[in-house]
Coordinates of C-alpha atoms in Angstrom, one line a residue:
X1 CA 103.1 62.8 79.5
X2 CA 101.6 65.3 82.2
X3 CA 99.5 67.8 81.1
X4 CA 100.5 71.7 81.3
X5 CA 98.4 72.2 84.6
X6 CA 99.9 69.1 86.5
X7 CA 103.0 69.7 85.5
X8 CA 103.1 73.1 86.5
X9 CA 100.3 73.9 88.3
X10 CA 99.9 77.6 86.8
X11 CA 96.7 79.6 85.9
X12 CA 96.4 83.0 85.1
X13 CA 92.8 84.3 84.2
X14 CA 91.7 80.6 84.7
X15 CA 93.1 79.9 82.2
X16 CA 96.1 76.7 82.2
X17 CA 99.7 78.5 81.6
X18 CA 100.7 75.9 79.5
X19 CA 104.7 76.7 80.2
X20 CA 106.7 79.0 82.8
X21 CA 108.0 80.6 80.0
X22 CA 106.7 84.4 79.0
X23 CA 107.9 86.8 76.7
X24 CA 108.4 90.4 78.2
X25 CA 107.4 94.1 76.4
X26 CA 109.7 96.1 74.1
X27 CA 107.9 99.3 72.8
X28 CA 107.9 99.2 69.8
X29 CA 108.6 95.8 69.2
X30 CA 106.5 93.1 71.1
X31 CA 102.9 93.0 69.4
X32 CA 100.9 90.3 68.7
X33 CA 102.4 89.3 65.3
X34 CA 105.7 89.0 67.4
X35 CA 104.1 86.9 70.3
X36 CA 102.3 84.7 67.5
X37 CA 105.3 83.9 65.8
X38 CA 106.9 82.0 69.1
X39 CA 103.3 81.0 70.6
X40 CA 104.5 77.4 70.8
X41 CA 107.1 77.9 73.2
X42 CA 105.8 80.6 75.8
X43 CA 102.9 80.3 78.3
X44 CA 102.3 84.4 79.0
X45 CA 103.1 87.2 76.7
X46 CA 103.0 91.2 77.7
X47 CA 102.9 93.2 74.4
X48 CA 103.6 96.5 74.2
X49 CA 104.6 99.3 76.2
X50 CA 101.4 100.9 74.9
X51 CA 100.8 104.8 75.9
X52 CA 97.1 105.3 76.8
X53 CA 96.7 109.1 78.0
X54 CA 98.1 112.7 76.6
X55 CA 101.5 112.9 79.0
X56 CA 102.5 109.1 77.7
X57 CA 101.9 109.6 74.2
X58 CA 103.3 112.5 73.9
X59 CA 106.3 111.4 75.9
X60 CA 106.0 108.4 73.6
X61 CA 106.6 110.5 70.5
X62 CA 109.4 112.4 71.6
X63 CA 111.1 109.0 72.5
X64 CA 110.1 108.0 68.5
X65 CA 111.8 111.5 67.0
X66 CA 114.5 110.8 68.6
X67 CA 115.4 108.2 66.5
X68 CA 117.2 105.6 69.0
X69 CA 114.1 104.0 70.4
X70 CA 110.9 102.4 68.9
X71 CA 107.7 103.3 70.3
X72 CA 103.8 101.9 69.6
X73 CA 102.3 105.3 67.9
X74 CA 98.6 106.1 67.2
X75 CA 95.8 108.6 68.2
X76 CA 93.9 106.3 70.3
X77 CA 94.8 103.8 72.2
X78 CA 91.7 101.6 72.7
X79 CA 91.5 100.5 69.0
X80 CA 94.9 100.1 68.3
X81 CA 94.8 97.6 71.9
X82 CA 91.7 96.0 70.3
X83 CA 93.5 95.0 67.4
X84 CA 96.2 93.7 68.9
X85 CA 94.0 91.5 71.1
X86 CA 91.8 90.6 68.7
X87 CA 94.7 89.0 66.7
X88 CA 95.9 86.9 70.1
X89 CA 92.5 85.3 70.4
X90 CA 93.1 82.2 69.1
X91 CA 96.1 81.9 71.0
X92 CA 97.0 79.7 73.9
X93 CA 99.3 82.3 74.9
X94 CA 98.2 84.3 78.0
X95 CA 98.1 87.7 77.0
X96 CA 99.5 90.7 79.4
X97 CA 99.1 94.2 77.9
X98 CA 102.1 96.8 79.4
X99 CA 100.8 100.0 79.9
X100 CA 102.4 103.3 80.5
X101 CA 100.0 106.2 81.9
X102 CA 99.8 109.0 84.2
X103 CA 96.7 108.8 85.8
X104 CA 94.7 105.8 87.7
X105 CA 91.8 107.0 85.3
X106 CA 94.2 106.1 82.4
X107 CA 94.5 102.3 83.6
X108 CA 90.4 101.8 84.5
X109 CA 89.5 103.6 81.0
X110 CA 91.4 100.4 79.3
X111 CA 90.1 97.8 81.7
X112 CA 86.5 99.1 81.2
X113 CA 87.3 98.8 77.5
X114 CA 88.3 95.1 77.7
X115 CA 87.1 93.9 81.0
X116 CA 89.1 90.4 82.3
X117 CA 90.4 89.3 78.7
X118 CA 93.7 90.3 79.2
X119 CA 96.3 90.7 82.0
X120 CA 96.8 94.4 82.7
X121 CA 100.5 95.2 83.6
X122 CA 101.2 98.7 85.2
X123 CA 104.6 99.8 83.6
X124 CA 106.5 101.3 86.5
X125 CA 109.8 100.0 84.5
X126 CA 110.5 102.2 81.8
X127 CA 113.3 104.7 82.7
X128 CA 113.7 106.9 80.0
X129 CA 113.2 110.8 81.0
X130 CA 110.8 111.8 78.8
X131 CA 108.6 109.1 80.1
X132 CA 109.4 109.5 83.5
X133 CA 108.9 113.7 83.4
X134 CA 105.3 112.4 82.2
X135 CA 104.8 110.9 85.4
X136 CA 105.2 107.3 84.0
X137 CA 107.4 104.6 84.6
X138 CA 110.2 104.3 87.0
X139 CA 108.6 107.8 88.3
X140 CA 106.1 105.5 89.9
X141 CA 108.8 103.5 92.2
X142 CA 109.6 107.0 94.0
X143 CA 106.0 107.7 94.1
X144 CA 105.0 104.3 95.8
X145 CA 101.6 105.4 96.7
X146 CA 100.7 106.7 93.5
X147 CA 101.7 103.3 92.1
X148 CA 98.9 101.8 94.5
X149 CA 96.4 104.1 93.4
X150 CA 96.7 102.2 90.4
X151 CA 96.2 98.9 91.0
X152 CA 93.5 99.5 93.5
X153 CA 91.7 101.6 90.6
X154 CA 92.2 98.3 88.5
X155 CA 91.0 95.7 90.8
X156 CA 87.9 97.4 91.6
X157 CA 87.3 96.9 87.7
X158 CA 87.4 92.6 88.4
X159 CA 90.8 92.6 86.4
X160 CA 94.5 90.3 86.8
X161 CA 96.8 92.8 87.4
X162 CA 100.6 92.9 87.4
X163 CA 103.4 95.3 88.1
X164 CA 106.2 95.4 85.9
X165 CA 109.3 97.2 88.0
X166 CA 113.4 97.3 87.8
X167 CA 115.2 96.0 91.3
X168 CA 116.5 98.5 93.0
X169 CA 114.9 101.3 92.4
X170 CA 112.1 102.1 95.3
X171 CA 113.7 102.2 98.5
X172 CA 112.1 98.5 99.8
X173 CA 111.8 96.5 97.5
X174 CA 110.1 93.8 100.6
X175 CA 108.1 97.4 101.1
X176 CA 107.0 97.6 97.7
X177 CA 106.0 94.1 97.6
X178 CA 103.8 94.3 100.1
X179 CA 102.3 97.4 99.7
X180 CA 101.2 96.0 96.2
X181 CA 100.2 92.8 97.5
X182 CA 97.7 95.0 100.6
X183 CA 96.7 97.1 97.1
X184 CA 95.6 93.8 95.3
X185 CA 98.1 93.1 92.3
X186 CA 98.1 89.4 91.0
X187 CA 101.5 89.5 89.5
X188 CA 105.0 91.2 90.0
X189 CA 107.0 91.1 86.8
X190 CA 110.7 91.8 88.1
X191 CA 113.9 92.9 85.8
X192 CA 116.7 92.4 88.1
X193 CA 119.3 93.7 85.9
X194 CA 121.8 95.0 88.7
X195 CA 121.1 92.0 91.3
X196 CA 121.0 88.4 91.6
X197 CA 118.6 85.5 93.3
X198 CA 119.0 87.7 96.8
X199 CA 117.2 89.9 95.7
X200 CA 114.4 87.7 93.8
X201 CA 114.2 85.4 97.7
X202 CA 113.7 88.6 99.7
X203 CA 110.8 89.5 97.8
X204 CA 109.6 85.7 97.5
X205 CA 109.9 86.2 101.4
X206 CA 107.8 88.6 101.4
X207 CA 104.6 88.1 99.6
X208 CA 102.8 85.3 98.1
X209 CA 102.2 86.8 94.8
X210 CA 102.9 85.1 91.1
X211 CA 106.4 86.1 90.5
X212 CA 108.1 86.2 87.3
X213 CA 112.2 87.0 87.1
X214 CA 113.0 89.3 84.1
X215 CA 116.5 89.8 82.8
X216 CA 119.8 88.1 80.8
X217 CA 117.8 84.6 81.5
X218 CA 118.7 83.0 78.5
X219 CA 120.3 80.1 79.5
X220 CA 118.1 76.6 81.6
X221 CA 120.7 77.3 84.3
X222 CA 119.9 80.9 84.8
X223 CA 116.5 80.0 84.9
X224 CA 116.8 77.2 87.3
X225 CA 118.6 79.4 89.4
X226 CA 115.3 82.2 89.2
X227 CA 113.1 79.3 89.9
X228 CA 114.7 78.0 92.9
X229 CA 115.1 80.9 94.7
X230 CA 111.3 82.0 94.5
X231 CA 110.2 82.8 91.1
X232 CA 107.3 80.9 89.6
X233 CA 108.0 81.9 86.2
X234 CA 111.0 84.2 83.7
X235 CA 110.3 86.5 81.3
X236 CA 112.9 87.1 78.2
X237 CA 112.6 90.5 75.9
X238 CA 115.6 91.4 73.6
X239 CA 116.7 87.3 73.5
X240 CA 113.0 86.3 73.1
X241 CA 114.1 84.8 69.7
X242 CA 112.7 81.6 68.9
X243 CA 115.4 79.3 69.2
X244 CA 116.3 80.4 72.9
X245 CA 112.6 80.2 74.1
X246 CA 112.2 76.6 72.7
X247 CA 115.2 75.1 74.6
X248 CA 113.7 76.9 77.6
X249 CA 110.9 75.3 77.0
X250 CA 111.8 72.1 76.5
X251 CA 114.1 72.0 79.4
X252 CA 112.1 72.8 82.1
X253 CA 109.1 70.7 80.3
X254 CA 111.6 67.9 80.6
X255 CA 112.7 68.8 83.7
X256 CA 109.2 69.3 85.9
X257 CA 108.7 65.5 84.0
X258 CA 111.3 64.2 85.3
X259 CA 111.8 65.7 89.1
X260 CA 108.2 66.3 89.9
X261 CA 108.5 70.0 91.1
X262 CA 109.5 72.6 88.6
X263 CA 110.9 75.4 90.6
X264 CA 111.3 73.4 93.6
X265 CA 113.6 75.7 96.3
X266 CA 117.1 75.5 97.2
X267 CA 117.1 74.1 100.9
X268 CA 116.8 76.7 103.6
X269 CA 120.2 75.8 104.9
X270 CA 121.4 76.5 101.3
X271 CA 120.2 79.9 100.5
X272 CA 116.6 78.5 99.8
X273 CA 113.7 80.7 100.2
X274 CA 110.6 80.4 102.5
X275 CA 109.2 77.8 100.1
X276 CA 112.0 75.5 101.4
X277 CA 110.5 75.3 105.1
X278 CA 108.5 72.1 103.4
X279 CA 112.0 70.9 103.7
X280 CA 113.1 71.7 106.8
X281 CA 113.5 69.6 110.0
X282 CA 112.2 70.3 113.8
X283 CA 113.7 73.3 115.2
X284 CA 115.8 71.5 117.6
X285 CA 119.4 72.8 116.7
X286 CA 121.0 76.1 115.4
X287 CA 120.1 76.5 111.9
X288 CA 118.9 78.6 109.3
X289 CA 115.4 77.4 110.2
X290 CA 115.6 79.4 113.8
X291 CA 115.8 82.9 112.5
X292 CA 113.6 82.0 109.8
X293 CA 110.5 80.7 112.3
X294 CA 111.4 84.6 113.7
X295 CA 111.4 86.8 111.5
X296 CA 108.2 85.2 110.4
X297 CA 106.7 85.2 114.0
X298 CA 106.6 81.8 113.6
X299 CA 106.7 80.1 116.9
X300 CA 108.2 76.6 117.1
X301 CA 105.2 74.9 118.3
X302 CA 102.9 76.4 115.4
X303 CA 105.5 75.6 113.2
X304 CA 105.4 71.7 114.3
X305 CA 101.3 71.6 114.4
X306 CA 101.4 73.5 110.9
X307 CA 103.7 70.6 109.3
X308 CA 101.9 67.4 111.2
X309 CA 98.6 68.4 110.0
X310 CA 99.5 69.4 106.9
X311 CA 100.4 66.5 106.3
X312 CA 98.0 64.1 107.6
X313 CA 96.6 61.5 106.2
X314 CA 98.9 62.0 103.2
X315 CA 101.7 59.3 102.3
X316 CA 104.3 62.3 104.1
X317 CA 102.6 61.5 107.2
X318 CA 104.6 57.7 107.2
X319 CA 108.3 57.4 107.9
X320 CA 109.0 55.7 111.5
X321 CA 112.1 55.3 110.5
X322 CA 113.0 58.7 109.4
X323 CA 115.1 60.9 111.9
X324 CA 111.9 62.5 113.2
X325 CA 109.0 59.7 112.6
X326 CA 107.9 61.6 109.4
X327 CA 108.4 62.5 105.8
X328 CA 107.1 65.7 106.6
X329 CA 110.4 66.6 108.2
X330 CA 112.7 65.0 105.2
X331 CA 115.0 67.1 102.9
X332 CA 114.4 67.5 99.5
X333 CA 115.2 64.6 96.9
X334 CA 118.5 65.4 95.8
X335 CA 120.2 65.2 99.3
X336 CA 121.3 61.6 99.8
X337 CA 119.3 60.0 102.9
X338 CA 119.1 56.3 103.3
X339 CA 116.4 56.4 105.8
X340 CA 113.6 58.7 103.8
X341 CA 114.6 56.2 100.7
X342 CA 113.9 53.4 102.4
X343 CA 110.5 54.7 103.8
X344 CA 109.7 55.8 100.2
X345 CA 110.9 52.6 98.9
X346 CA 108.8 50.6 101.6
X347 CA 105.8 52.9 100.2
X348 CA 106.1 52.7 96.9
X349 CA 106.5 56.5 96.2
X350 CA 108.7 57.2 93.4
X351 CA 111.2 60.0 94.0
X352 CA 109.2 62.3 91.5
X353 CA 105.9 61.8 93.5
X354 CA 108.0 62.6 96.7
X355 CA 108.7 66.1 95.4
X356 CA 105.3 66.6 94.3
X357 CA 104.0 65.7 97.6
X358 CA 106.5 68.4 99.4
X359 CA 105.4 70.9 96.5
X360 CA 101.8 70.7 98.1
X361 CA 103.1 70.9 101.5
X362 CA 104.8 74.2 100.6
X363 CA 101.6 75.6 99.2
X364 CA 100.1 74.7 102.3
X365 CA 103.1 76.3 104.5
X366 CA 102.7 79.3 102.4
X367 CA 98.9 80.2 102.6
X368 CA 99.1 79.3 106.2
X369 CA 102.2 82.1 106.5
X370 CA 100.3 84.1 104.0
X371 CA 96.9 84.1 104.9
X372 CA 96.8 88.1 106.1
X373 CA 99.3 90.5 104.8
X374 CA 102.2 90.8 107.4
X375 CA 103.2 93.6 109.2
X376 CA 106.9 93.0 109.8
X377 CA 109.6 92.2 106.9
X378 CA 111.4 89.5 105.9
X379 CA 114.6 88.9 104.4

């Protein structure tokens, strides 16, 4: 059996994610007694919301009076957070802490509390109108630039920080992506309630941040489906229950096992995101790969060079008899091709090591795309 990093190739906080599994925040609900009681069968865990300054507690508490909606209540926020990560430190479980303030000072005042222990997610999610009046939650996805602030205030303190936001609701969501990716975030934690993988690729497209699908994924389809168009890892809140998160778990433990690339991408020609390129042939007749290699800037020559030396020296440099002299140009594993499976057979790679192979040709596509943040946007 392959370990967790080799089969998934996920660290967060250097630390091995051990499965591409994660439980999301419910206020109210997720702590740490409810992460530790379905550790075995998540990789990353965000407890909370938690309220940390005067406009989100108080918004907090008239969310609680209410009577329709739990909330985390206490007078101060650091030592009710310290307990709760005090009891996850045993844990294998990454642990995210979803917070809801008003103020960049708000954010900093926690990470200087608890440094890089803990993955800091900005709540920019929470709708509710009491919140939002506070100047929290979804009120940050109209106020873009506020929501920055933050997560430049929290990487100057040396912290992981992700971004925790509904589809939909700033006016660019490629925009918003980017903007958070220039401001430094690690992470964006997406609940794409109202929209499907479309969505989920133009963001993939548009940043090369960790990205982790929220929402109704509680099925191994659903989550293939998140995975192969751009998500490295889902997230499940209200169906978090233990039985739905071990099949996931299983699955797509099985899965990665057996195929060799977890959340390998639907071919470009197939609705597959920029991930897929690793799949793609020369640019030598009308496909989708032409208006990809444009919108990207991407001229064809660069496109060629980038591939070929990417792959040299690598087993994905062979293949004289594939339709363009090299594995580097071949489709991915589940489209029937007698010449690449005769050049892998003639090699001796095994299908599985194939994929893995193109997995770290993509990687290498992507940091060459994504070395500087770009200017123009993608789709």
């Amino acid at each position: 059996m392959m370990d967790a990093f080799d089969r998934f190739g996920l660290l967060i906080n250097d630390r091995v994610v051990r499965t591409p599994v994660a439980i999301a925040s419910m206020a109210g609900i997720v702590d740490a007694a409810y992460v530790l009681e379905r550790a075995d069968h998540v990789g990353l865990a965000f407890i909370g919301g938690y309220s940390i300054d005067a406009p989100a507690l108080e918004a907090a508490r008239s969310l609680a009076a209410g009577g329709d909606r739990r909330e985390f209540i206490y007078d101060d926020p650091v030592p009710a957070l310290k307990e709760q990560i005090d009891a996850m430190e045993k844990s294998d479980v990454i642990l995210g802490i979803n917070l809801r303030g008003s103020a960049p000072e708000s954010f900093t005042a926690i990470a200087q509390a608890f440094g890089d222990s803990v993955v800091y997610e900005i709540d920019a999610h929470c709708r509710q109108p009491a919140m939002v009046d506070a100047g929290c939650g979804e009120y940050y996805l109209k106020h873009t630039e506020k929501l920055v602030a933050i997560v430049r205030a929290l990487k100057k303190e040396g912290v992981t920080v992700s971004v925790k936001f509904r589809a939909g609701v700033a006016g660019d969501d490629r925009e918003l992506a980017v903007n958070l990716w220039k401001a430094g975030a690690d992470i964006l934690h997406i609940d794409l309630m109202d929209f499907g993988t479309a969505k989920l690729r133009q963001i993939r497209n548009s940043c090369p941040l960790m990205l982790i699908a929220n929402n109704t994924i509680n099925t191994f389809e659903r989550m293939k489906d998140m995975l192969s168009h751009g998500a490295d890892m889902v997230s499940l809140a209200r169906q978090s229950d233990i039985r739905t998160l071990a099949g996931l778990d299983a699955a797509i433990t099985r899965s990665a096992d057996e195929d060799g690339w977890y959340n390998a991408p639907k071919q470009l020609c197939r609705g597959g995101d920029i991930r897929s390129l690793a799949f793609c042939c020369m640019p030598v007749k009308e496909c989708p790969l032409i208006p990809t290699l444009s919108r990207i800037n991407l001229a064809h020559e660069d496109y060629i060079t980038m591939k070929l030396d990417a792959v040299k020296g690598t087993p994905l440099d062979d293949g004289k008899q594939t339709c363009f002299g090299s594995l580097a140009w071949c489709c991915k594993i589940s489209s029937p091709c007698m010449f690449r499976d005769m050049t892998l057979q003639q090699a001796r790679l095994s299908k599985k090591e194939y994929m893995r192979l193109k997995h770290d040709l993509s990687d290498t596509i992507m940091g060459c795309i994504f070395h500087d943040v770009p200017s123009d946007k993608r789709s």
